[in-house]
Amino acid sequence: MAIRRRELLAAGAGAGLLVGCGSNTGRGGGGPGASLKQWYHQYGEPGTQQAVQRYAAAFKKAHVTVEWRPGNYDQQTAAALLTDSGPDVFEVNGPTLDQIQGGQVLDLTDLVDGVRDDFNPSVLGPKTYRGRVYGIPQVVDTQLLYYRKSLLEKAGLEPPTTLDALVDAARELTGGKVKGLFLGNDGGAGVLGGTPLYAAGLELVTQDGEVGFDDPAAARTLGKLHRFHTDESLLLGAPSDWSDPSAFLQGLTAMQWSGLWALPQVRRELGDDFGVLPFPADGGGGRPTVPVGAYGAAVSARSRHKEVAKEYVKWLWVDHTDFQQDFALSYGFHIPARVSLAEKAGRLRQGPAADAVRFATDHGYAQPLLWTPASQTAYQDALSRIIRNGASPERELRAVVRKVSAELDRVKKSS
């Protein structure tokens, strides 16, 4: 899998343009001048590129050129939207608030008339601004806690359903060459992000656009994450990072935080000797939590064929449910963005896969649209100091709250 797909849940958009790309063409007829350029980030899953070419070729109202973009895709699209040489239709981890407020992308609300409630609300929400939809979700990716059933049973442990139980289980499962938990080679700061805050019953940004973690519960929860370090129960320095299940499969760790995409490989190698869980709840107001993310299709405001581009997006990501199922499950392992499609997908109807769909539906959260890269950086740096260095959660969070509050004031004034 391409690194961009794996890092979707924690990615932020940037600026600048990296030139050089591969291009492939799907031809579908259409009248004179009916020509669209469509961009995707470079997937590493075999067959995906050929699939999107096939979809494009089936659209008969325009000639659609599909471009496969290696490199920092978010930076490429951010820069291309400012020029007349960019795509008409493009895959996007967003759009960002700046792109929406700057009028760089078209309003696509009318494309989901009648089916809006069928899209997973956790991933449609961040593509919605003031009630208007600016991106159509394609698939849902989520992260999960994988655990070895046999190792927990041998230790006399139940799958942890609270953060305290997870800390205790990680300590009990650590011994010899096996660590209790793997959260990534940085100790978890990069991949966990806001997940522990949501598990504490908080959020990054409230519905009113205010800081959602200016609460003593935030410090209590984040402070517990340092206990993994003091207990020496975290695997660090693994041959591959959290997105790859190798450490889990090689028996280096009894539990690992990774992505849904790893599930088929884990199942092939471990059979039934594994289960999956959401990040466990913490505190009386806490709740189980999983982060979700979704690339979506957007239309550039600079397109010379705006209406045809919108029609193509509706045709592909709203009307053609067969293509949507194919894209989600035939070349990788992802959840269709439409709830009705996820519910009837055969590969998602039993075992850990069914659990993952349920977690994403019942406990999923996505980074809110108002959570900007500046806010992300301030929070993530503080989280790293708390987890790895034992920095005071209260002091670190006070500083983050000030920075995020100022950033939210800035973006709200721009709207």
CSV table of C-alpha atoms in Angstrom, one decimal:
chain,number,residue,atom,x,y,z
A,1,MET,CA,0.0,0.0,0.0
A,2,ALA,CA,1.2,3.5,-0.8
A,3,ILE,CA,2.3,5.5,2.2
A,4,ARG,CA,-0.3,8.2,1.5
A,5,ARG,CA,-3.1,5.7,1.9
A,6,ARG,CA,-1.6,4.5,5.1
A,7,GLU,CA,-1.1,8.0,6.5
A,8,LEU,CA,-4.5,9.3,5.5
A,9,LEU,CA,-5.9,9.4,9.0
A,10,ALA,CA,-3.2,11.7,10.3
A,11,ALA,CA,-2.4,13.6,7.1
A,12,GLY,CA,-2.7,17.4,6.7
A,13,ALA,CA,-2.7,19.4,3.6
A,14,GLY,CA,0.3,21.6,2.7
A,15,ALA,CA,1.5,23.9,0.0
A,16,GLY,CA,4.0,23.7,-2.9
A,17,LEU,CA,4.1,21.6,-6.0
A,18,LEU,CA,6.2,18.5,-6.7
A,19,VAL,CA,6.4,18.1,-10.5
A,20,GLY,CA,6.4,14.8,-12.4
A,21,CYS,CA,3.6,12.3,-12.6
A,22,GLY,CA,2.3,9.3,-14.5
A,23,SER,CA,-0.8,9.7,-16.6
A,24,ASN,CA,-3.2,7.1,-17.9
A,25,THR,CA,-6.3,7.6,-20.0
A,26,GLY,CA,-9.8,6.3,-19.9
A,27,ARG,CA,-11.7,7.2,-23.1
A,28,GLY,CA,-15.5,7.5,-23.0
A,29,GLY,CA,-16.6,9.5,-25.9
A,30,GLY,CA,-18.5,12.8,-25.4
A,31,GLY,CA,-19.0,15.9,-27.5
A,32,PRO,CA,-16.4,18.4,-28.7
A,33,GLY,CA,-14.5,19.9,-25.8
A,34,ALA,CA,-15.9,17.5,-23.3
A,35,SER,CA,-12.6,16.6,-21.8
A,36,LEU,CA,-11.9,16.1,-18.1
A,37,LYS,CA,-8.6,15.5,-16.1
A,38,GLN,CA,-8.9,13.4,-13.0
A,39,TRP,CA,-6.2,13.1,-10.3
A,40,TYR,CA,-5.6,10.3,-7.8
A,41,HIS,CA,-2.8,9.9,-5.3
A,42,GLN,CA,-0.5,6.9,-6.1
A,43,TYR,CA,-2.1,3.8,-4.6
A,44,GLY,CA,0.2,0.8,-4.0
A,45,GLU,CA,-2.6,-1.8,-4.1
A,46,PRO,CA,-2.3,-3.9,-7.3
A,47,GLY,CA,-5.2,-3.3,-9.7
A,48,THR,CA,-6.4,0.0,-8.3
A,49,GLN,CA,-4.9,2.0,-11.1
A,50,GLN,CA,-6.5,-0.2,-13.8
A,51,ALA,CA,-9.8,-0.1,-12.0
A,52,VAL,CA,-10.1,3.7,-12.0
A,53,GLN,CA,-9.1,3.7,-15.7
A,54,ARG,CA,-11.9,1.3,-16.3
A,55,TYR,CA,-14.4,3.5,-14.5
A,56,ALA,CA,-13.3,6.5,-16.4
A,57,ALA,CA,-13.6,4.7,-19.7
A,58,ALA,CA,-17.2,3.8,-18.9
A,59,PHE,CA,-18.3,7.4,-18.7
A,60,LYS,CA,-19.8,8.3,-22.0
A,61,LYS,CA,-20.3,12.1,-21.7
A,62,ALA,CA,-16.7,13.1,-21.6
A,63,HIS,CA,-13.1,12.0,-22.4
A,64,VAL,CA,-11.6,11.4,-18.9
A,65,THR,CA,-7.8,11.4,-18.5
A,66,VAL,CA,-6.8,9.7,-15.3
A,67,GLU,CA,-3.5,10.9,-13.7
A,68,TRP,CA,-1.7,8.8,-11.1
A,69,ARG,CA,0.3,11.3,-8.9
A,70,PRO,CA,3.3,10.1,-6.9
A,71,GLY,CA,5.0,12.2,-4.3
A,72,ASN,CA,3.3,14.5,-1.8
A,73,TYR,CA,-0.1,14.5,-3.3
A,74,ASP,CA,-1.8,17.0,-0.9
A,75,GLN,CA,0.9,19.6,-1.7
A,76,GLN,CA,0.5,19.0,-5.4
A,77,THR,CA,-3.2,19.5,-5.4
A,78,ALA,CA,-3.1,22.5,-3.1
A,79,ALA,CA,-0.7,24.2,-5.5
A,80,ALA,CA,-2.5,23.0,-8.7
A,81,LEU,CA,-5.8,24.5,-7.5
A,82,LEU,CA,-4.3,27.9,-7.8
A,83,THR,CA,-3.5,27.5,-11.5
A,84,ASP,CA,-5.4,26.8,-14.7
A,85,SER,CA,-3.4,23.6,-15.4
A,86,GLY,CA,-4.8,21.6,-12.5
A,87,PRO,CA,-7.4,18.8,-12.5
A,88,ASP,CA,-11.1,19.1,-13.1
A,89,VAL,CA,-11.9,16.3,-10.7
A,90,PHE,CA,-9.5,15.2,-8.0
A,91,GLU,CA,-9.2,12.9,-5.1
A,92,VAL,CA,-8.6,14.9,-1.9
A,93,ASN,CA,-8.0,14.3,1.8
A,94,GLY,CA,-10.4,17.2,2.6
A,95,PRO,CA,-11.0,19.7,1.0
A,96,THR,CA,-9.3,21.9,3.5
A,97,LEU,CA,-11.1,24.9,5.0
A,98,ASP,CA,-8.8,27.3,3.1
A,99,GLN,CA,-9.8,25.6,-0.2
A,100,ILE,CA,-13.4,25.9,0.6
A,101,GLN,CA,-13.3,29.5,2.0
A,102,GLY,CA,-11.1,30.5,-0.9
A,103,GLY,CA,-13.6,29.3,-3.5
A,104,GLN,CA,-11.2,26.8,-5.0
A,105,VAL,CA,-13.7,23.9,-4.9
A,106,LEU,CA,-17.3,23.6,-6.0
A,107,ASP,CA,-20.3,23.0,-3.9
A,108,LEU,CA,-21.4,19.4,-4.5
A,109,THR,CA,-24.4,19.3,-2.1
A,110,ASP,CA,-26.9,18.6,-4.9
A,111,LEU,CA,-25.0,15.5,-5.9
A,112,VAL,CA,-26.0,13.7,-2.7
A,113,ASP,CA,-29.7,14.7,-2.7
A,114,GLY,CA,-31.7,11.7,-1.5
A,115,VAL,CA,-28.7,9.7,-0.3
A,116,ARG,CA,-26.9,12.1,2.0
A,117,ASP,CA,-27.9,10.1,5.1
A,118,ASP,CA,-26.5,7.0,3.6
A,119,PHE,CA,-22.9,8.3,3.7
A,120,ASN,CA,-21.0,7.5,6.9
A,121,PRO,CA,-21.5,10.7,8.9
A,122,SER,CA,-18.1,10.6,10.4
A,123,VAL,CA,-16.4,11.0,7.1
A,124,LEU,CA,-19.0,13.2,5.4
A,125,GLY,CA,-18.9,15.7,8.2
A,126,PRO,CA,-15.3,17.0,7.6
A,127,LYS,CA,-16.2,17.5,3.9
A,128,THR,CA,-19.2,19.7,4.9
A,129,TYR,CA,-19.0,23.4,5.7
A,130,ARG,CA,-22.0,25.3,6.9
A,131,GLY,CA,-24.3,22.6,5.7
A,132,ARG,CA,-22.8,22.4,2.2
A,133,VAL,CA,-20.9,19.4,0.9
A,134,TYR,CA,-17.6,19.9,-0.9
A,135,GLY,CA,-16.3,16.4,-1.3
A,136,ILE,CA,-17.9,13.0,-1.9
A,137,PRO,CA,-16.3,10.3,0.2
A,138,GLN,CA,-15.0,7.3,-1.7
A,139,VAL,CA,-14.0,4.7,1.0
A,140,VAL,CA,-13.5,4.7,4.7
A,141,ASP,CA,-10.3,3.7,6.4
A,142,THR,CA,-10.0,3.2,10.1
A,143,GLN,CA,-7.5,2.2,12.8
A,144,LEU,CA,-7.9,-0.6,15.3
A,145,LEU,CA,-6.3,-2.3,18.2
A,146,TYR,CA,-5.2,-5.8,17.2
A,147,TYR,CA,-4.7,-8.4,20.0
A,148,ARG,CA,-3.5,-12.0,20.1
A,149,LYS,CA,-6.3,-14.1,21.7
A,150,SER,CA,-3.9,-16.9,22.8
A,151,LEU,CA,-1.5,-14.5,24.6
A,152,LEU,CA,-4.3,-12.8,26.5
A,153,GLU,CA,-5.9,-16.1,27.5
A,154,LYS,CA,-2.5,-17.5,28.6
A,155,ALA,CA,-2.1,-14.4,30.8
A,156,GLY,CA,-5.6,-14.7,32.2
A,157,LEU,CA,-6.7,-11.4,30.7
A,158,GLU,CA,-9.8,-10.2,29.0
A,159,PRO,CA,-9.6,-7.9,26.0
A,160,PRO,CA,-9.2,-4.4,27.5
A,161,THR,CA,-12.2,-2.1,27.4
A,162,THR,CA,-10.8,0.8,29.4
A,163,LEU,CA,-7.6,2.7,29.1
A,164,ASP,CA,-6.5,1.6,32.6
A,165,ALA,CA,-7.1,-2.0,31.6
A,166,LEU,CA,-5.0,-1.5,28.4
A,167,VAL,CA,-2.1,-0.1,30.5
A,168,ASP,CA,-2.3,-3.0,32.9
A,169,ALA,CA,-2.6,-5.6,30.1
A,170,ALA,CA,0.4,-4.2,28.2
A,171,ARG,CA,2.4,-4.5,31.4
A,172,GLU,CA,1.3,-8.1,32.1
A,173,LEU,CA,1.9,-9.2,28.5
A,174,THR,CA,5.4,-7.9,28.5
A,175,GLY,CA,8.1,-10.5,29.0
A,176,GLY,CA,11.2,-11.9,27.4
A,177,LYS,CA,11.3,-10.8,23.7
A,178,VAL,CA,7.6,-9.8,23.6
A,179,LYS,CA,6.3,-6.4,24.4
A,180,GLY,CA,2.7,-5.8,25.4
A,181,LEU,CA,1.8,-3.0,23.0
A,182,PHE,CA,3.1,-1.4,19.8
A,183,LEU,CA,1.8,2.1,19.0
A,184,GLY,CA,4.5,3.0,16.4
A,185,ASN,CA,8.2,3.6,16.7
A,186,ASP,CA,7.6,7.1,18.1
A,187,GLY,CA,5.6,5.7,21.0
A,188,GLY,CA,2.2,6.6,19.6
A,189,ALA,CA,2.2,10.4,19.4
A,190,GLY,CA,2.0,10.4,15.6
A,191,VAL,CA,-0.7,7.8,15.1
A,192,LEU,CA,-2.9,8.3,18.1
A,193,GLY,CA,-3.5,12.1,17.6
A,194,GLY,CA,-6.8,13.1,19.1
A,195,THR,CA,-8.1,9.5,19.7
A,196,PRO,CA,-7.3,9.5,23.4
A,197,LEU,CA,-9.3,12.8,23.8
A,198,TYR,CA,-12.4,11.3,22.2
A,199,ALA,CA,-12.0,8.2,24.3
A,200,ALA,CA,-12.2,10.5,27.3
A,201,GLY,CA,-15.5,11.9,26.1
A,202,LEU,CA,-13.9,15.1,24.7
A,203,GLU,CA,-13.2,16.3,21.1
A,204,LEU,CA,-10.8,18.4,19.2
A,205,VAL,CA,-13.2,21.1,18.2
A,206,THR,CA,-16.8,21.6,19.4
A,207,GLN,CA,-19.8,22.0,17.2
A,208,ASP,CA,-19.6,25.7,18.1
A,209,GLY,CA,-16.1,26.0,16.8
A,210,GLU,CA,-14.3,26.2,20.2
A,211,VAL,CA,-11.5,24.1,21.7
A,212,GLY,CA,-13.0,20.8,22.7
A,213,PHE,CA,-10.4,19.6,25.2
A,214,ASP,CA,-10.1,22.5,27.6
A,215,ASP,CA,-11.0,20.1,30.4
A,216,PRO,CA,-9.2,18.4,33.3
A,217,ALA,CA,-10.1,15.0,31.8
A,218,ALA,CA,-7.8,15.7,28.9
A,219,ALA,CA,-4.7,15.9,31.1
A,220,ARG,CA,-5.8,12.9,33.1
A,221,THR,CA,-6.1,10.7,30.0
A,222,LEU,CA,-3.0,11.9,28.2
A,223,GLY,CA,-1.0,11.5,31.4
A,224,LYS,CA,-1.9,7.8,31.5
A,225,LEU,CA,-0.2,7.3,28.1
A,226,HIS,CA,3.2,7.9,29.7
A,227,ARG,CA,2.7,4.9,31.9
A,228,PHE,CA,3.4,2.7,28.9
A,229,HIS,CA,6.9,4.1,28.9
A,230,THR,CA,7.5,3.9,32.6
A,231,ASP,CA,6.3,0.3,32.5
A,232,GLU,CA,8.6,-0.4,29.6
A,233,SER,CA,5.7,-2.2,27.9
A,234,LEU,CA,5.9,-0.4,24.6
A,235,LEU,CA,7.7,-1.9,21.6
A,236,LEU,CA,10.0,0.7,20.2
A,237,GLY,CA,12.4,0.4,17.2
A,238,ALA,CA,10.4,-2.2,15.4
A,239,PRO,CA,11.6,-3.1,11.8
A,240,SER,CA,8.5,-1.5,10.4
A,241,ASP,CA,6.1,1.1,11.8
A,242,TRP,CA,2.5,0.9,13.0
A,243,SER,CA,0.8,0.8,9.6
A,244,ASP,CA,2.5,-2.6,8.9
A,245,PRO,CA,1.4,-5.6,11.0
A,246,SER,CA,4.8,-7.3,10.8
A,247,ALA,CA,5.7,-6.7,14.5
A,248,PHE,CA,2.4,-8.2,15.5
A,249,LEU,CA,2.7,-11.2,13.2
A,250,GLN,CA,6.3,-11.9,14.2
A,251,GLY,CA,5.3,-12.1,17.8
A,252,LEU,CA,7.3,-9.0,18.9
A,253,THR,CA,4.1,-7.6,20.5
A,254,ALA,CA,0.9,-9.0,21.9
A,255,MET,CA,-1.1,-6.0,20.9
A,256,GLN,CA,-0.7,-3.5,18.1
A,257,TRP,CA,-2.5,-0.4,16.9
A,258,SER,CA,-2.8,-0.6,13.1
A,259,GLY,CA,-5.2,-0.1,10.2
A,260,LEU,CA,-8.1,-2.0,8.8
A,261,TRP,CA,-6.0,-2.6,5.7
A,262,ALA,CA,-3.8,-5.0,7.7
A,263,LEU,CA,-6.7,-7.3,8.6
A,264,PRO,CA,-6.6,-9.7,5.6
A,265,GLN,CA,-2.8,-10.3,6.1
A,266,VAL,CA,-3.3,-10.8,9.8
A,267,ARG,CA,-6.1,-13.3,9.2
A,268,ARG,CA,-4.1,-15.2,6.6
A,269,GLU,CA,-1.2,-15.7,9.0
A,270,LEU,CA,-2.9,-16.0,12.4
A,271,GLY,CA,-6.3,-17.6,11.4
A,272,ASP,CA,-8.7,-17.0,14.3
A,273,ASP,CA,-6.0,-16.2,16.9
A,274,PHE,CA,-6.7,-12.5,16.9
A,275,GLY,CA,-9.4,-9.9,17.6
A,276,VAL,CA,-9.8,-6.2,17.1
A,277,LEU,CA,-11.0,-3.4,19.5
A,278,PRO,CA,-11.5,0.3,19.4
A,279,PHE,CA,-9.3,2.5,21.5
A,280,PRO,CA,-10.7,1.9,25.0
A,281,ALA,CA,-12.8,4.4,26.9
A,282,ASP,CA,-11.4,6.4,29.8
A,283,GLY,CA,-13.2,7.9,32.7
A,284,GLY,CA,-16.9,8.1,33.5
A,285,GLY,CA,-17.7,10.2,30.4
A,286,GLY,CA,-15.5,8.3,28.1
A,287,ARG,CA,-16.4,6.1,25.1
A,288,PRO,CA,-14.7,3.6,22.8
A,289,THR,CA,-13.2,5.4,19.8
A,290,VAL,CA,-11.7,4.7,16.4
A,291,PRO,CA,-10.4,7.4,14.0
A,292,VAL,CA,-11.8,7.3,10.5
A,293,GLY,CA,-10.7,9.1,7.4
A,294,ALA,CA,-11.7,9.1,3.7
A,295,TYR,CA,-10.3,10.4,0.5
A,296,GLY,CA,-13.1,12.0,-1.5
A,297,ALA,CA,-13.8,13.4,-4.9
A,298,ALA,CA,-13.9,17.1,-5.4
A,299,VAL,CA,-14.3,19.5,-8.4
A,300,SER,CA,-12.0,22.4,-9.0
A,301,ALA,CA,-13.6,25.8,-9.4
A,302,ARG,CA,-11.2,26.4,-12.3
A,303,SER,CA,-12.5,23.6,-14.3
A,304,ARG,CA,-13.6,24.6,-17.8
A,305,HIS,CA,-16.3,21.9,-17.7
A,306,LYS,CA,-17.8,22.4,-14.2
A,307,GLU,CA,-21.2,20.8,-14.9
A,308,VAL,CA,-19.8,17.8,-16.7
A,309,ALA,CA,-17.2,17.3,-13.9
A,310,LYS,CA,-20.0,17.4,-11.3
A,311,GLU,CA,-22.0,15.0,-13.4
A,312,TYR,CA,-19.1,12.6,-13.6
A,313,VAL,CA,-18.5,12.7,-9.8
A,314,LYS,CA,-22.2,11.9,-9.2
A,315,TRP,CA,-22.1,9.1,-11.8
A,316,LEU,CA,-19.0,7.5,-10.2
A,317,TRP,CA,-19.3,8.1,-6.5
A,318,VAL,CA,-23.1,8.4,-6.0
A,319,ASP,CA,-24.9,6.4,-8.7
A,320,HIS,CA,-22.4,3.6,-9.5
A,321,THR,CA,-22.6,1.5,-6.3
A,322,ASP,CA,-21.0,-1.4,-8.2
A,323,PHE,CA,-17.9,0.6,-8.8
A,324,GLN,CA,-17.9,1.9,-5.2
A,325,GLN,CA,-18.0,-1.7,-3.9
A,326,ASP,CA,-15.3,-2.8,-6.3
A,327,PHE,CA,-13.0,0.1,-5.4
A,328,ALA,CA,-13.4,-0.5,-1.6
A,329,LEU,CA,-12.9,-4.3,-1.5
A,330,SER,CA,-11.4,-5.7,-4.7
A,331,TYR,CA,-7.9,-4.2,-4.4
A,332,GLY,CA,-7.4,-3.5,-0.8
A,333,PHE,CA,-9.5,-3.7,2.3
A,334,HIS,CA,-11.6,-0.7,3.1
A,335,ILE,CA,-15.2,0.1,4.2
A,336,PRO,CA,-17.5,1.6,1.5
A,337,ALA,CA,-18.4,5.1,2.3
A,338,ARG,CA,-22.1,4.3,1.9
A,339,VAL,CA,-23.5,2.7,5.1
A,340,SER,CA,-25.9,0.5,3.0
A,341,LEU,CA,-23.0,-0.8,0.9
A,342,ALA,CA,-20.9,-1.6,4.0
A,343,GLU,CA,-23.8,-3.5,5.6
A,344,LYS,CA,-24.2,-5.9,2.7
A,345,ALA,CA,-20.6,-6.4,1.7
A,346,GLY,CA,-19.9,-10.1,2.1
A,347,ARG,CA,-16.3,-9.6,3.2
A,348,LEU,CA,-17.4,-7.3,6.0
A,349,ARG,CA,-20.2,-9.3,7.5
A,350,GLN,CA,-18.5,-11.6,10.0
A,351,GLY,CA,-15.6,-11.9,12.4
A,352,PRO,CA,-13.2,-9.0,13.0
A,353,ALA,CA,-14.1,-7.3,9.8
A,354,ALA,CA,-17.7,-7.0,10.9
A,355,ASP,CA,-16.5,-5.7,14.3
A,356,ALA,CA,-14.4,-3.1,12.4
A,357,VAL,CA,-17.5,-1.9,10.4
A,358,ARG,CA,-19.5,-1.6,13.6
A,359,PHE,CA,-16.7,0.3,15.4
A,360,ALA,CA,-16.4,2.7,12.5
A,361,THR,CA,-20.2,3.3,12.4
A,362,ASP,CA,-20.8,3.5,16.2
A,363,HIS,CA,-17.5,4.9,17.5
A,364,GLY,CA,-15.8,6.6,14.5
A,365,TYR,CA,-14.5,10.2,14.6
A,366,ALA,CA,-12.7,12.2,11.9
A,367,GLN,CA,-10.6,15.3,12.3
A,368,PRO,CA,-13.0,18.2,12.1
A,369,LEU,CA,-12.7,20.7,9.2
A,370,LEU,CA,-11.7,23.5,11.6
A,371,TRP,CA,-8.7,21.5,12.9
A,372,THR,CA,-6.0,23.1,10.9
A,373,PRO,CA,-2.4,22.0,10.3
A,374,ALA,CA,-1.2,24.6,12.8
A,375,SER,CA,-3.5,23.2,15.5
A,376,GLN,CA,-2.4,19.7,14.6
A,377,THR,CA,1.3,20.5,15.0
A,378,ALA,CA,0.9,22.3,18.3
A,379,TYR,CA,-1.1,19.4,19.8
A,380,GLN,CA,1.0,16.6,18.3
A,381,ASP,CA,4.3,18.1,19.6
A,382,ALA,CA,2.8,18.4,23.1
A,383,LEU,CA,1.5,14.8,22.9
A,384,SER,CA,4.9,13.6,22.0
A,385,ARG,CA,6.5,15.3,25.0
A,386,ILE,CA,3.8,13.9,27.3
A,387,ILE,CA,4.1,10.3,26.1
A,388,ARG,CA,7.8,10.0,25.7
A,389,ASN,CA,9.3,12.5,28.1
A,390,GLY,CA,6.7,12.6,30.9
A,391,ALA,CA,6.1,16.3,30.5
A,392,SER,CA,3.3,17.8,32.6
A,393,PRO,CA,0.0,17.2,30.7
A,394,GLU,CA,-1.6,20.2,32.4
A,395,ARG,CA,1.1,22.6,31.4
A,396,GLU,CA,1.4,21.2,27.9
A,397,LEU,CA,-2.3,21.4,27.3
A,398,ARG,CA,-2.6,24.9,28.6
A,399,ALA,CA,-0.2,26.0,25.9
A,400,VAL,CA,-2.0,24.0,23.2
A,401,VAL,CA,-5.4,25.3,24.2
A,402,ARG,CA,-4.1,28.9,23.8
A,403,LYS,CA,-2.6,28.2,20.4
A,404,VAL,CA,-5.6,26.2,19.1
A,405,SER,CA,-8.0,28.9,20.4
A,406,ALA,CA,-6.1,31.6,18.5
A,407,GLU,CA,-6.1,29.5,15.4
A,408,LEU,CA,-9.8,28.9,15.6
A,409,ASP,CA,-10.4,32.6,16.0
A,410,ARG,CA,-8.4,33.2,12.9
A,411,VAL,CA,-10.2,30.7,10.6
A,412,LYS,CA,-13.6,31.8,11.9
A,413,LYS,CA,-12.8,35.4,11.0
A,414,SER,CA,-11.9,34.3,7.5
A,415,SER,CA,-15.3,32.7,6.9
